[in-house]
Coordinates of C-alpha atoms and ligand atoms in Angstrom, one line a residue:
M1 CA -10.4 -15.9 43.1
I2 CA -7.3 -14.8 41.2
K3 CA -7.8 -11.8 38.9
I4 CA -5.8 -11.1 35.8
A5 CA -5.1 -7.5 34.6
P6 CA -3.6 -7.4 31.2
S7 CA -1.4 -4.3 30.7
I8 CA -2.0 -2.4 27.5
L9 CA 1.6 -1.2 27.6
A10 CA 2.2 -4.4 25.6
A11 CA -0.6 -3.7 23.1
D12 CA -0.3 -2.0 19.7
F13 CA -1.3 1.6 20.5
A14 CA -2.3 2.1 16.9
N15 CA -4.9 -0.7 17.3
L16 CA -5.8 -0.2 20.9
E17 CA -9.5 -1.0 20.6
R18 CA -8.7 -4.3 18.8
D19 CA -6.1 -5.2 21.4
I20 CA -8.5 -4.4 24.3
R21 CA -11.1 -6.7 22.9
K22 CA -8.5 -9.5 22.8
V23 CA -8.3 -9.5 26.6
H24 CA -12.0 -9.3 27.3
S25 CA -12.0 -12.5 29.3
A26 CA -9.7 -10.9 31.9
D27 CA -10.9 -9.2 35.1
Y28 CA -9.3 -5.7 34.9
L29 CA -7.6 -3.7 32.1
H30 CA -4.3 -2.3 33.4
V31 CA -3.4 1.1 32.1
D32 CA 0.2 2.3 32.7
V33 CA 0.5 6.1 32.9
M34 CA 4.1 7.4 32.8
D35 CA 5.3 11.0 32.8
G36 CA 9.0 10.8 31.9
L37 CA 9.8 12.2 35.3
F38 CA 8.8 9.7 37.9
V39 CA 10.0 7.0 35.5
P40 CA 12.3 7.3 32.5
N41 CA 9.5 6.6 29.9
I42 CA 6.4 8.4 28.6
S43 CA 3.3 6.4 27.8
I44 CA -0.3 7.6 27.8
G45 CA -2.5 10.1 29.7
I46 CA -6.0 11.3 30.4
P47 CA -7.4 11.6 26.8
V48 CA -6.4 8.0 26.1
V49 CA -8.2 6.8 29.2
Q50 CA -11.3 8.7 28.1
S51 CA -11.2 7.0 24.7
I52 CA -10.7 3.6 26.2
R53 CA -13.7 4.2 28.5
K54 CA -15.9 4.6 25.5
V55 CA -15.0 1.3 23.9
T56 CA -14.9 -1.1 26.8
D57 CA -16.9 -2.0 29.9
M58 CA -13.9 -3.7 31.5
I59 CA -12.8 -2.4 34.9
L60 CA -10.0 0.2 34.3
D61 CA -7.0 -0.3 36.7
V62 CA -5.0 2.9 36.2
H63 CA -1.4 2.7 37.5
L64 CA 0.0 6.3 37.8
M65 CA 3.8 6.4 37.5
I66 CA 3.8 10.2 37.7
D67 CA 5.3 12.8 40.0
R68 CA 2.9 14.3 42.6
P69 CA -0.2 12.4 41.4
V70 CA -2.5 14.4 43.7
R71 CA -2.5 17.0 40.9
Y72 CA -4.2 14.6 38.4
V73 CA -6.1 11.9 40.3
E74 CA -9.5 13.6 40.0
R75 CA -9.1 14.0 36.3
F76 CA -8.2 10.3 35.8
C77 CA -11.3 9.3 37.8
Q78 CA -13.5 11.6 35.7
A79 CA -11.9 10.2 32.5
G80 CA -13.3 6.8 33.5
A81 CA -10.8 5.0 35.7
D82 CA -12.3 2.5 38.2
I83 CA -9.2 1.9 40.2
V84 CA -6.4 4.4 40.6
T85 CA -3.1 3.6 42.2
V86 CA -0.4 6.1 43.2
H87 CA 3.2 5.5 44.1
V88 CA 4.2 6.2 47.7
E89 CA 7.6 7.5 46.4
A90 CA 5.9 10.1 44.2
D91 CA 5.0 12.7 46.9
S92 CA 4.8 13.4 50.7
E93 CA 2.8 11.2 53.0
E94 CA 0.3 14.1 53.4
N95 CA -0.2 14.5 49.6
T96 CA -0.4 10.7 49.0
R97 CA -3.2 10.6 51.7
R98 CA -4.9 13.5 50.0
A99 CA -4.7 11.8 46.6
L100 CA -6.3 8.6 48.1
D101 CA -9.1 10.7 49.6
I102 CA -9.8 12.4 46.3
I103 CA -10.0 9.0 44.5
R104 CA -12.4 7.7 47.2
E105 CA -14.5 10.8 47.1
Q106 CA -14.9 10.2 43.4
G107 CA -16.4 6.7 44.3
K108 CA -13.4 4.8 42.9
K109 CA -11.0 2.3 44.4
A110 CA -7.8 3.8 45.6
G111 CA -4.5 2.2 46.1
V112 CA -0.8 2.6 46.7
V113 CA 2.2 1.2 44.8
L114 CA 5.6 0.3 46.0
K115 CA 8.8 0.3 43.9
P116 CA 11.2 -2.6 44.4
K117 CA 13.5 -0.8 46.7
T118 CA 10.6 0.6 48.9
P119 CA 10.0 -1.5 52.1
A120 CA 6.7 -3.1 53.0
E121 CA 6.3 -0.7 55.9
A122 CA 5.8 2.2 53.5
V123 CA 2.1 1.0 53.0
L124 CA 1.3 1.2 56.7
P125 CA 0.2 4.8 56.9
F126 CA -2.3 4.2 54.1
L127 CA -3.4 0.6 54.5
E128 CA -6.7 1.2 56.2
V129 CA -7.9 3.5 53.3
C130 CA -6.6 1.4 50.4
G131 CA -8.8 -0.9 48.3
M132 CA -5.6 -2.1 46.5
V133 CA -1.9 -2.4 47.2
L134 CA 0.4 -2.9 44.2
V135 CA 3.8 -4.5 44.7
M136 CA 6.1 -3.9 41.8
T137 CA 8.1 -7.0 40.8
V138 CA 10.2 -5.0 38.2
E139 CA 11.5 -1.4 38.2
P140 CA 8.6 0.6 36.9
G141 CA 8.9 2.2 33.4
F142 CA 9.1 -0.7 30.9
G143 CA 7.4 -3.9 30.0
G144 CA 9.2 -7.2 29.3
Q145 CA 11.6 -7.1 32.3
K146 CA 12.7 -10.0 34.4
F147 CA 10.5 -10.9 37.5
M148 CA 12.2 -10.1 40.8
E149 CA 11.6 -13.1 43.1
D150 CA 13.2 -11.2 46.0
M151 CA 10.0 -9.2 46.3
M152 CA 8.1 -12.2 47.7
P153 CA 8.8 -11.5 51.4
K154 CA 7.4 -8.0 50.9
L155 CA 4.3 -9.5 49.3
R156 CA 3.8 -12.0 52.1
Q157 CA 4.3 -9.3 54.8
I158 CA 1.6 -7.1 53.2
R159 CA -0.8 -10.0 52.8
A160 CA -0.3 -10.8 56.5
W161 CA -1.2 -7.2 57.5
I162 CA -4.3 -7.3 55.3
T163 CA -5.4 -10.6 56.8
E164 CA -4.6 -9.6 60.4
R165 CA -6.5 -6.4 60.1
G166 CA -9.4 -7.9 58.2
L167 CA -9.1 -5.3 55.5
D168 CA -11.0 -5.3 52.2
C169 CA -7.9 -4.7 50.2
E170 CA -6.7 -6.4 47.1
L171 CA -3.0 -7.3 46.6
E172 CA -1.7 -6.8 43.1
V173 CA 1.7 -7.6 41.5
D174 CA 3.1 -6.0 38.4
G175 CA 6.1 -7.0 36.3
G176 CA 7.4 -10.2 34.8
V177 CA 4.3 -12.3 35.5
D178 CA 4.2 -15.3 33.3
P179 CA 2.9 -18.9 33.5
V180 CA 5.8 -19.8 35.8
T181 CA 6.0 -16.8 38.1
C182 CA 2.2 -16.5 38.4
K183 CA 2.4 -19.5 40.7
T184 CA 5.0 -17.9 42.9
V185 CA 3.1 -14.7 43.4
I186 CA -0.2 -16.5 44.1
E187 CA 1.6 -18.7 46.7
N188 CA 2.9 -15.5 48.3
G189 CA -0.5 -13.8 48.6
A190 CA -1.2 -11.8 45.5
N191 CA -4.8 -11.9 44.2
V192 CA -4.5 -9.6 41.2
L193 CA -1.8 -10.3 38.6
V194 CA -0.8 -7.7 36.0
A195 CA 0.7 -9.2 32.8
G196 CA 1.8 -7.4 29.7
S197 CA 4.1 -9.3 27.4
S198 CA 3.1 -12.7 28.6
V199 CA -0.5 -12.0 27.6
Y200 CA 0.0 -10.1 24.4
K201 CA 2.8 -12.3 23.0
A202 CA 0.7 -15.5 23.6
E203 CA -0.6 -17.3 20.5
N204 CA -3.9 -18.0 22.3
I205 CA -4.6 -15.0 24.6
P206 CA -7.8 -16.3 26.3
A207 CA -6.0 -19.5 27.1
R208 CA -3.0 -17.6 28.5
I209 CA -5.2 -15.5 30.7
Q210 CA -6.7 -18.7 32.1
E211 CA -3.3 -20.2 32.6
L212 CA -2.1 -17.2 34.6
R213 CA -4.9 -17.8 37.1
G214 CA -2.6 -20.5 38.5
Ligands
DX5_1 C1 5.9 -1.4 34.2 C2 4.4 -1.5 34.1 C3 3.9 -2.8 33.9 C4 4.2 -3.5 32.6 C5 4.4 -4.9 32.9 O1 6.3 -0.2 34.6 O2 3.9 -1.0 35.3 O3 2.4 -2.8 34.0 O4 3.3 -3.3 31.6 O5 4.9 -5.6 31.8 P1 5.3 -7.1 31.8 O6 4.2 -7.9 32.2 O7 5.7 -7.3 30.4 O8 6.5 -7.2 32.8
ZN2 ZN1 1.7 -1.2 35.7

């Protein structure tokens, strides 16, 4: 089954509860955390995740675009995240492994994220302990960018490793997913699709969420 994870980066932050309710028919709620260091933008942090947790029972998929996430993963788990993903580019292999361990010890799903220029092989040291791998199909930092079709070989490669090894690991894509590109990413092995602008700009949001399932 294809899962849709609307990104609240495209929501109205002054009306966040209202905008979260609009996407209730989706599977996960994608929360983009940016620190102005790892990416050239600043979004939201731990107190906002805590507040979101109080107003929704949706599964919170927290995408940490922050430098050295090992410093903060425990606090994001305690704030109410259900899935926490960290970028492999954000720290050493040892610290990334430690971050994944902390997330798992908190009883949450842990995952790694790859920026567009990072090769598929970068997931290999972590694949066995990941419940999620996220392949960026735009440069992280901003919503509303153009989908990078050239990420499809990377997606296929990671799907092949997950299948070959019989792993219980979801494969997510993030960036530029719309009613056309959703078909491409599904064909190439993604099973969780993040979508910001294409969901929140739609006239009929529940219909758009359904359409993105392919
Ligand atoms: C980008 C974020 C995305 C963003 C996607 O750094 O990780 O989650 O919200 O936005 P769209 O779907 O508009 O490309
Ligand atoms: Zn994201």
